[in-house]
mmCIF file of C-alpha atoms in Angstrom:
data_model
loop_
_atom_site.group_PDB
_atom_site.id
_atom_site.type_symbol
_atom_site.label_atom_id
_atom_site.label_comp_id
_atom_site.label_asym_id
_atom_site.label_seq_id
_atom_site.Cartn_x
_atom_site.Cartn_y
_atom_site.Cartn_z
ATOM 1 C CA MET W 702 -61.349 -63.594 44.044
ATOM 2 C CA SER W 703 -60.609 -62.899 47.711
ATOM 3 C CA LEU W 704 -58.884 -59.728 48.854
ATOM 4 C CA ASN W 705 -55.714 -61.697 49.653
ATOM 5 C CA ALA W 706 -55.566 -63.485 46.304
ATOM 6 C CA THR W 707 -52.696 -62.747 43.950
ATOM 7 C CA ASN W 708 -53.550 -61.004 40.713
ATOM 8 C CA PRO W 709 -51.407 -62.682 38.004
ATOM 9 C CA PHE W 710 -51.562 -59.566 35.865
ATOM 10 C CA ASP W 711 -49.540 -57.687 38.497
ATOM 11 C CA SER W 712 -46.614 -60.116 38.328
ATOM 12 C CA ILE W 713 -44.835 -58.503 35.384
ATOM 13 C CA ALA W 714 -45.027 -55.088 37.044
ATOM 14 C CA GLN W 715 -43.434 -56.484 40.219
ATOM 15 C CA THR W 716 -40.487 -58.070 38.397
ATOM 16 C CA LYS W 717 -37.458 -56.278 36.962
ATOM 17 C CA GLY W 718 -37.558 -57.034 33.292
ATOM 18 C CA PRO W 719 -38.156 -55.625 29.802
ATOM 19 C CA ASN W 720 -40.790 -52.993 29.126
ATOM 20 C CA ARG W 721 -44.027 -53.892 27.403
ATOM 21 C CA SER W 722 -42.739 -52.158 24.265
ATOM 22 C CA ASP W 723 -39.820 -54.634 24.091
ATOM 23 C CA TYR W 724 -42.196 -57.516 23.412
ATOM 24 C CA GLU W 725 -43.099 -58.438 19.865
ATOM 25 C CA ALA W 726 -45.531 -61.112 21.116
ATOM 26 C CA TYR W 727 -46.723 -60.456 24.657
ATOM 27 C CA SER W 728 -48.742 -62.019 27.470
ATOM 28 C CA SER W 729 -49.180 -60.710 30.987
ATOM 29 C CA LYS W 730 -49.140 -64.325 32.217
ATOM 30 C CA CYS W 731 -45.896 -65.386 30.458
ATOM 31 C CA PHE W 732 -42.962 -62.996 30.574
ATOM 32 C CA PHE W 733 -39.195 -62.554 30.903
ATOM 33 C CA SER W 734 -37.275 -61.077 33.823
ATOM 34 C CA TYR W 735 -33.666 -60.096 34.405
ATOM 35 C CA PRO W 736 -31.254 -62.020 36.642
ATOM 36 C CA PRO W 737 -31.314 -61.075 40.365
ATOM 37 C CA ASN W 738 -30.045 -57.493 40.872
ATOM 38 C CA GLY W 739 -29.689 -57.124 37.102
ATOM 39 C CA THR W 740 -30.817 -54.261 34.888
ATOM 40 C CA GLY W 741 -30.522 -56.228 31.637
ATOM 41 C CA PHE W 742 -30.016 -59.719 30.252
ATOM 42 C CA GLN W 743 -26.357 -59.335 29.245
ATOM 43 C CA THR W 744 -23.425 -59.967 31.566
ATOM 44 C CA GLY W 745 -19.765 -59.499 30.630
ATOM 45 C CA TYR W 746 -18.042 -57.447 27.957
ATOM 46 C CA LEU W 747 -18.680 -58.934 24.538
ATOM 47 C CA GLY W 748 -15.750 -58.263 22.215
ATOM 48 C CA ILE W 749 -13.064 -58.119 24.909
ATOM 49 C CA GLY W 750 -14.177 -60.905 27.224
ATOM 50 C CA PRO W 751 -16.677 -63.754 27.656
ATOM 51 C CA SER W 752 -20.304 -62.659 27.704
ATOM 52 C CA ILE W 753 -23.653 -64.328 28.348
ATOM 53 C CA VAL W 754 -27.326 -63.421 28.396
ATOM 54 C CA SER W 755 -29.372 -64.889 31.223
ATOM 55 C CA GLY W 756 -32.600 -64.404 33.124
ATOM 56 C CA ARG W 757 -35.863 -66.114 33.877
ATOM 57 C CA PHE W 758 -38.952 -67.036 31.908
ATOM 58 C CA GLN W 759 -41.968 -66.956 34.212
ATOM 59 C CA LEU W 760 -45.513 -68.276 34.051
ATOM 60 C CA ARG W 761 -48.211 -66.841 36.312
ATOM 61 C CA TYR W 762 -51.692 -68.306 35.881
ATOM 62 C CA PRO W 763 -54.420 -68.345 38.549
ATOM 63 C CA LYS W 764 -54.593 -71.796 40.168
ATOM 64 C CA ASN W 765 -58.198 -72.156 39.059
ATOM 65 C CA ARG W 766 -57.093 -71.448 35.451
ATOM 66 C CA SER W 767 -54.007 -73.645 35.179
ATOM 67 C CA ILE W 768 -52.966 -74.723 31.687
ATOM 68 C CA ASN W 769 -51.880 -78.075 30.276
ATOM 69 C CA ILE W 770 -48.379 -77.883 28.800
ATOM 70 C CA SER W 771 -45.897 -80.526 27.731
ATOM 71 C CA LYS W 772 -42.771 -78.536 26.909
ATOM 72 C CA ILE W 773 -41.317 -75.018 26.799
ATOM 73 C CA THR W 774 -38.431 -74.165 24.473
ATOM 74 C CA LEU W 775 -36.426 -70.959 24.252
ATOM 75 C CA ASP W 776 -34.558 -69.647 21.196
ATOM 76 C CA LEU W 777 -32.178 -66.695 21.038
ATOM 77 C CA LYS W 778 -32.048 -65.398 17.471
ATOM 78 C CA GLY W 779 -29.977 -62.604 15.948
ATOM 79 C CA GLY W 780 -30.216 -61.010 12.533
ATOM 80 C CA GLU W 781 -29.864 -57.878 10.418
ATOM 81 C CA PHE W 782 -32.776 -56.268 8.637
ATOM 82 C CA PHE W 783 -33.855 -53.239 6.695
ATOM 83 C CA SER W 784 -36.999 -52.141 4.939
ATOM 84 C CA TYR W 785 -37.323 -49.573 2.189
ATOM 85 C CA SER W 786 -39.924 -48.130 -0.133
ATOM 86 C CA LYS W 787 -39.700 -49.069 -3.774
ATOM 87 C CA LEU W 788 -42.359 -48.522 -6.442
ATOM 88 C CA ASP W 789 -44.981 -47.611 -3.821
ATOM 89 C CA SER W 790 -44.422 -50.790 -1.837
ATOM 90 C CA VAL W 791 -42.321 -51.660 1.206
ATOM 91 C CA GLN W 792 -39.549 -54.197 0.677
ATOM 92 C CA THR W 793 -38.043 -56.030 3.654
ATOM 93 C CA VAL W 794 -34.672 -57.760 3.750
ATOM 94 C CA ASN W 795 -33.614 -60.111 6.572
ATOM 95 C CA ASN W 796 -30.486 -62.104 7.269
ATOM 96 C CA ASN W 797 -30.409 -64.326 10.370
ATOM 97 C CA PHE W 798 -26.798 -64.910 11.438
ATOM 98 C CA PHE W 799 -27.168 -66.410 14.923
ATOM 99 C CA GLU W 800 -29.466 -68.902 16.642
ATOM 100 C CA SER W 801 -29.197 -70.917 19.843
ATOM 101 C CA ASN W 802 -31.962 -72.937 21.511
ATOM 102 C CA ILE W 803 -32.624 -74.845 24.706
ATOM 103 C CA VAL W 804 -35.469 -76.796 26.305
ATOM 104 C CA LEU W 805 -36.538 -74.796 29.335
ATOM 105 C CA TRP W 806 -39.006 -77.259 30.755
ATOM 106 C CA SER W 807 -40.762 -80.531 29.899
ATOM 107 C CA SER W 808 -43.379 -82.619 31.703
ATOM 108 C CA ALA W 809 -42.225 -85.515 33.859
ATOM 109 C CA ASN W 810 -43.393 -88.127 31.346
ATOM 110 C CA TYR W 811 -42.630 -86.160 28.195
ATOM 111 C CA ASN W 812 -41.307 -87.936 25.120
ATOM 112 C CA ASN W 813 -41.420 -87.257 21.415
ATOM 113 C CA ASP W 814 -44.127 -89.867 20.785
ATOM 114 C CA ASN W 815 -46.456 -88.945 23.609
ATOM 115 C CA ASP W 816 -46.461 -85.386 24.948
ATOM 116 C CA ASN W 817 -48.058 -86.258 28.325
ATOM 117 C CA SER W 818 -48.784 -82.671 29.333
ATOM 118 C CA GLU W 819 -49.126 -81.496 32.912
ATOM 119 C CA LEU W 820 -51.372 -78.939 34.585
ATOM 120 C CA VAL W 821 -49.244 -75.881 35.440
ATOM 121 C CA SER W 822 -50.031 -72.517 37.013
ATOM 122 C CA GLU W 823 -46.626 -71.123 38.024
ATOM 123 C CA LEU W 824 -43.081 -71.649 36.731
ATOM 124 C CA ASP W 825 -39.789 -69.830 37.246
ATOM 125 C CA LEU W 826 -37.377 -71.086 34.607
ATOM 126 C CA ARG W 827 -33.791 -69.876 34.576
ATOM 127 C CA PHE W 828 -31.886 -69.734 31.294
ATOM 128 C CA LYS W 829 -28.412 -68.833 30.037
ATOM 129 C CA PHE W 830 -26.922 -68.444 26.553
ATOM 130 C CA LYS W 831 -23.228 -67.976 25.786
ATOM 131 C CA LEU W 832 -22.610 -65.298 23.158
ATOM 132 C CA ASP W 833 -20.194 -65.902 20.292
ATOM 133 C CA ASP W 834 -17.219 -63.519 20.429
ATOM 134 C CA ASP W 835 -17.766 -62.155 16.917
ATOM 135 C CA LEU W 836 -21.409 -61.080 17.264
ATOM 136 C CA PRO W 837 -22.241 -57.476 16.267
ATOM 137 C CA PRO W 838 -24.118 -55.233 18.719
ATOM 138 C CA SER W 839 -27.819 -54.594 18.368
ATOM 139 C CA PHE W 840 -29.184 -51.302 17.059
ATOM 140 C CA THR W 841 -32.265 -49.979 15.275
ATOM 141 C CA TYR W 842 -32.766 -46.801 13.268
ATOM 142 C CA ASN W 843 -35.867 -45.312 11.703
ATOM 143 C CA ASN W 844 -35.811 -42.734 8.921
ATOM 144 C CA ILE W 845 -39.273 -42.296 7.462
ATOM 145 C CA ALA W 846 -38.156 -39.446 5.183
ATOM 146 C CA SER W 847 -35.652 -41.696 3.433
ATOM 147 C CA ASN W 848 -36.295 -44.499 0.979
ATOM 148 C CA ALA W 849 -34.763 -46.791 3.610
ATOM 149 C CA SER W 850 -37.230 -46.518 6.484
ATOM 150 C CA THR W 851 -35.858 -48.973 9.036
ATOM 151 C CA CYS W 852 -32.582 -50.789 9.511
ATOM 152 C CA GLY W 853 -30.582 -52.472 12.239
ATOM 153 C CA VAL W 854 -29.381 -55.568 14.022
ATOM 154 C CA ILE W 855 -31.737 -57.173 16.508
ATOM 155 C CA TYR W 856 -31.636 -60.111 18.932
ATOM 156 C CA MET W 857 -34.848 -61.765 20.065
ATOM 157 C CA PHE W 858 -35.925 -64.306 22.668
ATOM 158 C CA GLU W 859 -38.626 -66.642 21.425
ATOM 159 C CA ALA W 860 -40.302 -68.834 24.052
ATOM 160 C CA THR W 861 -42.637 -71.504 22.682
ATOM 161 C CA ILE W 862 -45.144 -73.253 24.937
ATOM 162 C CA TYR W 863 -46.407 -76.651 23.721
ATOM 163 C CA ASN W 864 -49.375 -78.759 24.727
ATOM 164 C CA ASP W 865 -50.751 -82.088 23.429
ATOM 165 C CA ASN W 866 -52.115 -80.348 20.328
ATOM 166 C CA GLY W 867 -48.874 -78.594 19.376
ATOM 167 C CA ILE W 868 -47.963 -74.946 19.926
ATOM 168 C CA HIS W 869 -50.077 -73.265 22.577
ATOM 169 C CA LYS W 870 -48.403 -69.836 22.839
ATOM 170 C CA VAL W 871 -45.301 -67.967 21.594
ATOM 171 C CA ILE W 872 -43.693 -65.073 23.490
ATOM 172 C CA ARG W 873 -41.106 -62.891 21.709
ATOM 173 C CA CYS W 874 -38.983 -60.269 23.448
ATOM 174 C CA ILE W 875 -36.059 -58.126 22.305
ATOM 175 C CA CYS W 876 -32.695 -58.874 23.932
ATOM 176 C CA PRO W 877 -30.316 -55.876 23.593
ATOM 177 C CA ILE W 878 -26.666 -56.838 23.008
ATOM 178 C CA THR W 879 -23.784 -54.411 23.647
ATOM 179 C CA ARG W 880 -20.293 -54.857 22.209
ATOM 180 C CA TRP W 881 -17.088 -53.385 23.668
ATOM 181 C CA SER W 882 -13.577 -52.575 22.473
ATOM 182 C CA LEU W 883 -10.349 -52.081 24.381
ATOM 183 C CA PRO W 884 -9.325 -48.425 24.875
ATOM 184 C CA ASN W 885 -7.290 -46.968 22.056
ATOM 185 C CA LEU W 886 -3.705 -46.831 23.369
ATOM 186 C CA VAL W 887 -1.770 -46.384 20.110
ATOM 187 C CA LYS W 888 -2.366 -43.164 18.208
ATOM 188 C CA GLN W 889 -2.948 -43.335 14.459
ATOM 189 C CA PRO W 890 -2.725 -39.787 13.023
ATOM 190 C CA GLU W 891 -5.148 -39.258 10.153
ATOM 191 C CA PRO W 892 -4.869 -36.448 7.557
ATOM 192 C CA LEU W 893 -7.945 -34.603 6.360
ATOM 193 C CA ILE W 894 -8.492 -34.461 2.619
ATOM 194 C CA ARG W 895 -10.529 -32.420 0.179
ATOM 195 C CA PRO W 896 -13.398 -34.538 -1.129
ATOM 196 C CA LYS W 897 -13.603 -35.234 -4.853
ATOM 197 C CA TYR W 898 -16.433 -33.928 -6.985
ATOM 198 C CA ASN W 899 -17.633 -37.438 -7.800
ATOM 199 C CA ASN W 900 -17.657 -38.573 -4.166
ATOM 200 C CA ARG W 901 -21.196 -39.825 -3.573
ATOM 201 C CA ARG W 902 -21.419 -38.480 -0.033
ATOM 202 C CA TRP W 903 -19.851 -35.113 -0.583
ATOM 203 C CA ASN W 904 -20.974 -34.118 -4.083
ATOM 204 C CA ASN W 905 -23.125 -31.338 -2.636
ATOM 205 C CA LEU W 906 -20.433 -30.140 -0.224
ATOM 206 C CA THR W 907 -17.376 -29.961 -2.467
ATOM 207 C CA ASN W 908 -14.819 -27.188 -2.412
ATOM 208 C CA PHE W 909 -15.978 -24.306 -4.510
ATOM 209 C CA GLY W 910 -15.598 -20.568 -4.860
ATOM 210 C CA GLY W 911 -14.443 -17.975 -7.342
ATOM 211 C CA SER W 912 -13.480 -14.341 -7.455
ATOM 212 C CA GLY W 913 -16.364 -12.053 -8.198
ATOM 213 C CA GLY W 914 -17.555 -13.103 -11.630
ATOM 214 C CA GLY W 915 -16.262 -16.614 -11.226
ATOM 215 C CA GLY W 916 -12.932 -16.621 -13.080
ATOM 216 C CA GLY W 917 -10.573 -19.174 -11.433
ATOM 217 C CA ASN W 918 -10.971 -21.095 -8.249
ATOM 218 C CA GLU W 919 -9.418 -19.354 -5.263
ATOM 219 C CA ILE W 920 -10.340 -22.140 -2.847
ATOM 220 C CA GLU W 921 -8.167 -24.608 -4.740
ATOM 221 C CA ASP W 922 -5.193 -22.264 -4.256
ATOM 222 C CA ILE W 923 -5.432 -22.406 -0.451
ATOM 223 C CA ILE W 924 -2.575 -24.350 1.140
ATOM 224 C CA TYR W 925 -3.668 -26.244 4.233
ATOM 225 C CA ASP W 926 -2.244 -28.636 6.788
ATOM 226 C CA ALA W 927 -4.834 -30.560 8.816
ATOM 227 C CA LYS W 928 -4.304 -33.801 10.641
ATOM 228 C CA LEU W 929 -6.313 -35.543 13.333
ATOM 229 C CA GLU W 930 -4.260 -36.728 16.282
ATOM 230 C CA ASN W 931 -5.974 -40.081 15.952
ATOM 231 C CA LYS W 932 -8.241 -42.045 13.626
ATOM 232 C CA THR W 933 -9.985 -43.906 16.466
ATOM 233 C CA TYR W 934 -11.899 -42.304 19.329
ATOM 234 C CA ASN W 935 -13.834 -43.529 22.337
ATOM 235 C CA MET W 936 -17.440 -42.569 22.960
ATOM 236 C CA GLY W 937 -17.428 -39.525 25.229
ATOM 237 C CA SER W 938 -13.909 -38.434 24.208
ATOM 238 C CA THR W 939 -12.849 -35.180 22.524
ATOM 239 C CA VAL W 940 -11.565 -34.647 18.986
ATOM 240 C CA ASN W 941 -8.734 -32.092 18.835
ATOM 241 C CA LEU W 942 -7.880 -30.666 15.427
ATOM 242 C CA LEU W 943 -5.270 -28.074 14.433
ATOM 243 C CA ILE W 944 -5.567 -26.596 10.930
ATOM 244 C CA SER W 945 -3.084 -24.160 9.370
ATOM 245 C CA LEU W 946 -4.156 -22.207 6.303
ATOM 246 C CA ILE W 947 -2.120 -20.141 3.869
ATOM 247 C CA LEU W 948 -4.246 -17.961 1.581
ATOM 248 C CA PRO W 949 -2.812 -16.572 -1.671
ATOM 249 C CA PRO W 950 -2.410 -12.776 -2.014
ATOM 250 C CA THR W 951 -5.349 -12.584 -4.408
ATOM 251 C CA PHE W 952 -7.642 -14.076 -1.759
ATOM 252 C CA THR W 953 -9.197 -11.087 -0.020
ATOM 253 C CA SER W 954 -11.994 -12.769 1.938
ATOM 254 C CA SER W 955 -11.758 -13.518 5.655
ATOM 255 C CA ILE W 956 -13.131 -16.538 7.483
ATOM 256 C CA LYS W 957 -16.800 -16.018 8.276
ATOM 257 C CA GLU W 958 -17.562 -19.354 9.970
ATOM 258 C CA VAL W 959 -15.999 -22.735 10.752
ATOM 259 C CA ARG W 960 -18.206 -25.754 11.301
ATOM 260 C CA LEU W 961 -16.801 -29.025 12.683
ATOM 261 C CA GLY W 962 -19.104 -32.022 12.814
ATOM 262 C CA ILE W 963 -19.411 -35.796 12.751
ATOM 263 C CA LYS W 964 -21.978 -37.535 10.590
ATOM 264 C CA GLU W 965 -23.149 -41.092 10.945
ATOM 265 C CA TYR W 966 -24.034 -43.124 7.861
ATOM 266 C CA GLN W 967 -25.804 -46.422 7.467
ATOM 267 C CA ILE W 968 -25.043 -48.114 4.163
ATOM 268 C CA LEU W 969 -27.774 -50.560 3.257
ATOM 269 C CA GLN W 970 -27.456 -52.988 0.400
ATOM 270 C CA ASP W 971 -29.480 -55.760 -1.166
ATOM 271 C CA SER W 972 -28.788 -57.845 -4.253
ATOM 272 C CA GLY W 973 -29.284 -55.513 -7.180
ATOM 273 C CA TYR W 974 -30.486 -52.622 -5.045
ATOM 274 C CA SER W 975 -28.397 -50.426 -2.778
ATOM 275 C CA VAL W 976 -29.241 -47.464 -0.592
ATOM 276 C CA HIS W 977 -26.895 -44.931 0.921
ATOM 277 C CA LEU W 978 -28.539 -43.315 3.902
ATOM 278 C CA ALA W 979 -27.120 -40.281 5.726
ATOM 279 C CA LYS W 980 -28.757 -40.588 9.100
ATOM 280 C CA TYR W 981 -27.913 -37.472 11.085
ATOM 281 C CA LYS W 982 -25.186 -35.383 12.653
ATOM 282 C CA VAL W 983 -24.083 -36.911 15.918
ATOM 283 C CA ALA W 984 -21.906 -33.944 16.899
ATOM 284 C CA ASP W 985 -21.613 -30.376 15.654
ATOM 285 C CA ASN W 986 -19.668 -27.280 16.684
ATOM 286 C CA VAL W 987 -19.758 -23.851 15.008
ATOM 287 C CA HIS W 988 -17.172 -21.063 15.422
ATOM 288 C CA LYS W 989 -17.498 -17.487 14.169
ATOM 289 C CA GLY W 990 -14.656 -16.193 12.036
ATOM 290 C CA LYS W 991 -13.766 -13.437 14.514
ATOM 291 C CA GLU W 992 -12.630 -16.120 16.990
ATOM 292 C CA PHE W 993 -9.550 -16.823 14.839
ATOM 293 C CA ILE W 994 -6.472 -14.642 14.518
ATOM 294 C CA LYS W 995 -5.649 -13.544 10.976
ATOM 295 C CA GLU W 996 -1.949 -13.004 10.223
ATOM 296 C CA VAL W 997 -1.152 -10.975 7.123
ATOM 297 C CA ILE W 998 2.364 -11.430 5.732
ATOM 298 C CA VAL W 999 3.596 -8.326 3.862
ATOM 299 C CA ASP W 1000 6.218 -8.359 1.119
ATOM 300 C CA GLU W 1001 9.196 -6.340 2.329
ATOM 301 C CA LYS W 1002 10.032 -5.111 -1.148
ATOM 302 C CA ASP W 1003 6.779 -3.631 -2.395
ATOM 303 C CA GLY W 1004 4.673 -3.599 0.765
ATOM 304 C CA GLY W 1005 1.969 -5.731 -0.858
ATOM 305 C CA ILE W 1006 0.251 -8.679 0.748
ATOM 306 C CA LYS W 1007 2.395 -11.777 0.290
ATOM 307 C CA GLU W 1008 0.013 -14.232 1.953
ATOM 308 C CA THR W 1009 -2.562 -14.518 4.733
ATOM 309 C CA ARG W 1010 -2.307 -17.173 7.454
ATOM 310 C CA TYR W 1011 -4.788 -18.705 9.875
ATOM 311 C CA LEU W 1012 -4.226 -21.220 12.649
ATOM 312 C CA LEU W 1013 -7.471 -22.918 13.673
ATOM 313 C CA ASP W 1014 -7.481 -24.757 17.007
ATOM 314 C CA LEU W 1015 -10.701 -26.788 17.050
ATOM 315 C CA GLU W 1016 -12.236 -29.397 19.303
ATOM 316 C CA LEU W 1017 -15.426 -31.446 19.298
ATOM 317 C CA ASP W 1018 -16.955 -33.603 22.020
ATOM 318 C CA ILE W 1019 -18.175 -37.016 20.875
ATOM 319 C CA PRO W 1020 -21.455 -38.003 22.550
ATOM 320 C CA LYS W 1021 -21.167 -40.562 25.320
ATOM 321 C CA TYR W 1022 -24.529 -42.206 24.756
ATOM 322 C CA ASP W 1023 -26.544 -41.049 21.730
ATOM 323 C CA ILE W 1024 -24.247 -42.529 19.112
ATOM 324 C CA MET W 1025 -23.698 -45.963 17.611
ATOM 325 C CA PRO W 1026 -20.051 -47.124 17.787
ATOM 326 C CA ASP W 1027 -18.387 -48.623 14.724
ATOM 327 C CA PHE W 1028 -18.157 -52.396 14.840
ATOM 328 C CA ASP W 1029 -17.163 -53.849 11.467
ATOM 329 C CA PHE W 1030 -13.421 -53.277 12.054
ATOM 330 C CA ASP W 1031 -13.189 -55.363 15.213
ATOM 331 C CA ASN W 1032 -13.040 -59.046 14.105
ATOM 332 C CA ILE W 1033 -16.790 -59.085 13.875
ATOM 333 C CA ARG W 1034 -19.115 -61.422 12.023
ATOM 334 C CA GLU W 1035 -19.634 -59.939 8.565
ATOM 335 C CA LEU W 1036 -23.048 -58.494 7.801
ATOM 336 C CA ASN W 1037 -24.550 -58.731 4.325
ATOM 337 C CA HIS W 1038 -26.860 -55.735 4.251
ATOM 338 C CA VAL W 1039 -26.161 -53.197 7.002
ATOM 339 C CA LYS W 1040 -22.921 -51.205 7.328
ATOM 340 C CA LEU W 1041 -22.047 -48.257 9.555
ATOM 341 C CA GLU W 1042 -19.593 -45.381 9.048
ATOM 342 C CA HIS W 1043 -18.638 -42.140 10.775
ATOM 343 C CA GLN W 1044 -17.050 -39.186 9.024
ATOM 344 C CA LEU W 1045 -15.653 -35.965 10.397
ATOM 345 C CA LYS W 1046 -16.085 -32.871 8.263
ATOM 346 C CA VAL W 1047 -14.766 -29.326 8.505
ATOM 347 C CA ARG W 1048 -16.423 -26.551 6.524
ATOM 348 C CA ILE W 1049 -14.451 -23.289 6.480
ATOM 349 C CA LYS W 1050 -16.713 -20.599 5.071
ATOM 350 C CA PHE W 1051 -15.209 -17.453 3.552
ATOM 351 C CA GLY W 1052 -18.389 -16.197 1.923
ATOM 352 C CA ARG W 1053 -21.649 -17.289 0.385
ATOM 353 C CA PHE W 1054 -19.966 -19.188 -2.420
ATOM 354 C CA LYS W 1055 -16.515 -19.670 -0.914
ATOM 355 C CA SER W 1056 -16.078 -22.725 1.290
ATOM 356 C CA LEU W 1057 -13.189 -25.077 1.917
ATOM 357 C CA ILE W 1058 -14.352 -28.578 2.838
ATOM 358 C CA LEU W 1059 -12.073 -31.111 4.543
ATOM 359 C CA LYS W 1060 -13.091 -34.550 5.730
ATOM 360 C CA SER W 1061 -11.834 -37.825 7.164
ATOM 361 C CA GLU W 1062 -13.347 -41.155 8.076
ATOM 362 C CA ILE W 1063 -12.995 -41.954 11.771
ATOM 363 C CA LEU W 1064 -13.767 -44.938 13.990
ATOM 364 C CA ILE W 1065 -15.734 -44.592 17.216
ATOM 365 C CA LYS W 1066 -15.419 -47.253 19.916
ATOM 366 C CA ARG W 1067 -17.358 -48.157 23.024
ATOM 367 C CA SER W 1068 -14.598 -48.646 25.608
ATOM 368 C CA LEU W 1069 -14.331 -49.066 29.346
ATOM 369 C CA SER W 1070 -12.872 -46.375 31.559
ATOM 370 C CA GLU W 1071 -9.460 -47.104 33.044
ATOM 371 C CA LYS W 1072 -11.045 -47.799 36.445
ATOM 372 C CA LYS W 1073 -13.662 -50.202 35.070
ATOM 373 C CA LEU W 1074 -11.111 -51.912 32.827
ATOM 374 C CA ALA W 1075 -8.743 -52.501 35.765
ATOM 375 C CA LEU W 1076 -11.610 -53.951 37.827
ATOM 376 C CA ALA W 1077 -12.748 -56.156 34.950
ATOM 377 C CA ILE W 1078 -9.209 -57.495 34.461
ATOM 378 C CA LYS W 1079 -8.926 -58.160 38.207
ATOM 379 C CA ASN W 1080 -12.199 -60.110 38.132
ATOM 380 C CA GLY W 1081 -11.131 -62.164 35.111
ATOM 381 C CA MET W 1082 -13.718 -60.624 32.793
ATOM 382 C CA ILE W 1083 -11.236 -59.637 30.043
ATOM 383 C CA TYR W 1084 -9.433 -62.059 27.739
#
């Protein structure tokens, strides 16, 4: 090869496109690239406006090593999956819910009876797929410590290259899909509740506590008022929570710690076998008891303690990026195996065995900022 010759193996590095790790079946001579000036395949705001995925499929073979091909097809496939360990073996569940296909290229004399392949060294083939409005976003989670090791929703490009003998090569590449929601303009206040003992998620975090030897349950006698200002939040927004507590006169303990957090759950289910997986905390904030003012109300008649009051003013920042937004409330295509939930939990700790637990399910959206939304509306990108 001369010094001025083009090395085909450098082509993928010179083109803006997916990383090598995004390919399930890879070739340095056949690869995908993004649209001009793009940083991904997707354009538009799926969920609130029309959206497409587009790009190029490229072939780069040395001219002295051209290949005979008759046709190239491209499929975009979407599906949910999860795998789990059961009886020392790994079980995998798949459900394909979307597929669209096109013919990217065919030889000049191609027909179904006679392939009539051509010698090809370079091709730049543009493609475009329209996304259905009700498609869920893509995501993947791994949890090796759990009996459900992998779960998610994934979209994949599958390019198939044919020659006279049938399939010559298949290239598969992940196509990330993002879904959006309109900003939450109407507030939906949501009360926090004490979880029940038989609640499957909270059975290890229920309200408990006794006085000394354990006679009676002081925690149950606490009167509280706690209400979220909203049930739905945007990624990157802040949760504000005001909690008022009235402790009975027999309750002598003070608040030692208050923990406010959001947990993300994936609920995975197969016919006859279900898994409930608590993934991780996506947000967490801890306050020491001394940060809160304790108001003791004294009985005017006998001078004894009538009740003790606390007013807790709490807030928690929701991550802007490292969190998966809820999607199954937003007119989305129903999934059979993978569900997602977020729950906010407050743990008010009075002592080692005295904790009041309050919780509420919340919804987290991926929304545009006011500036981006106004621009998108102006450009006709929103329904």
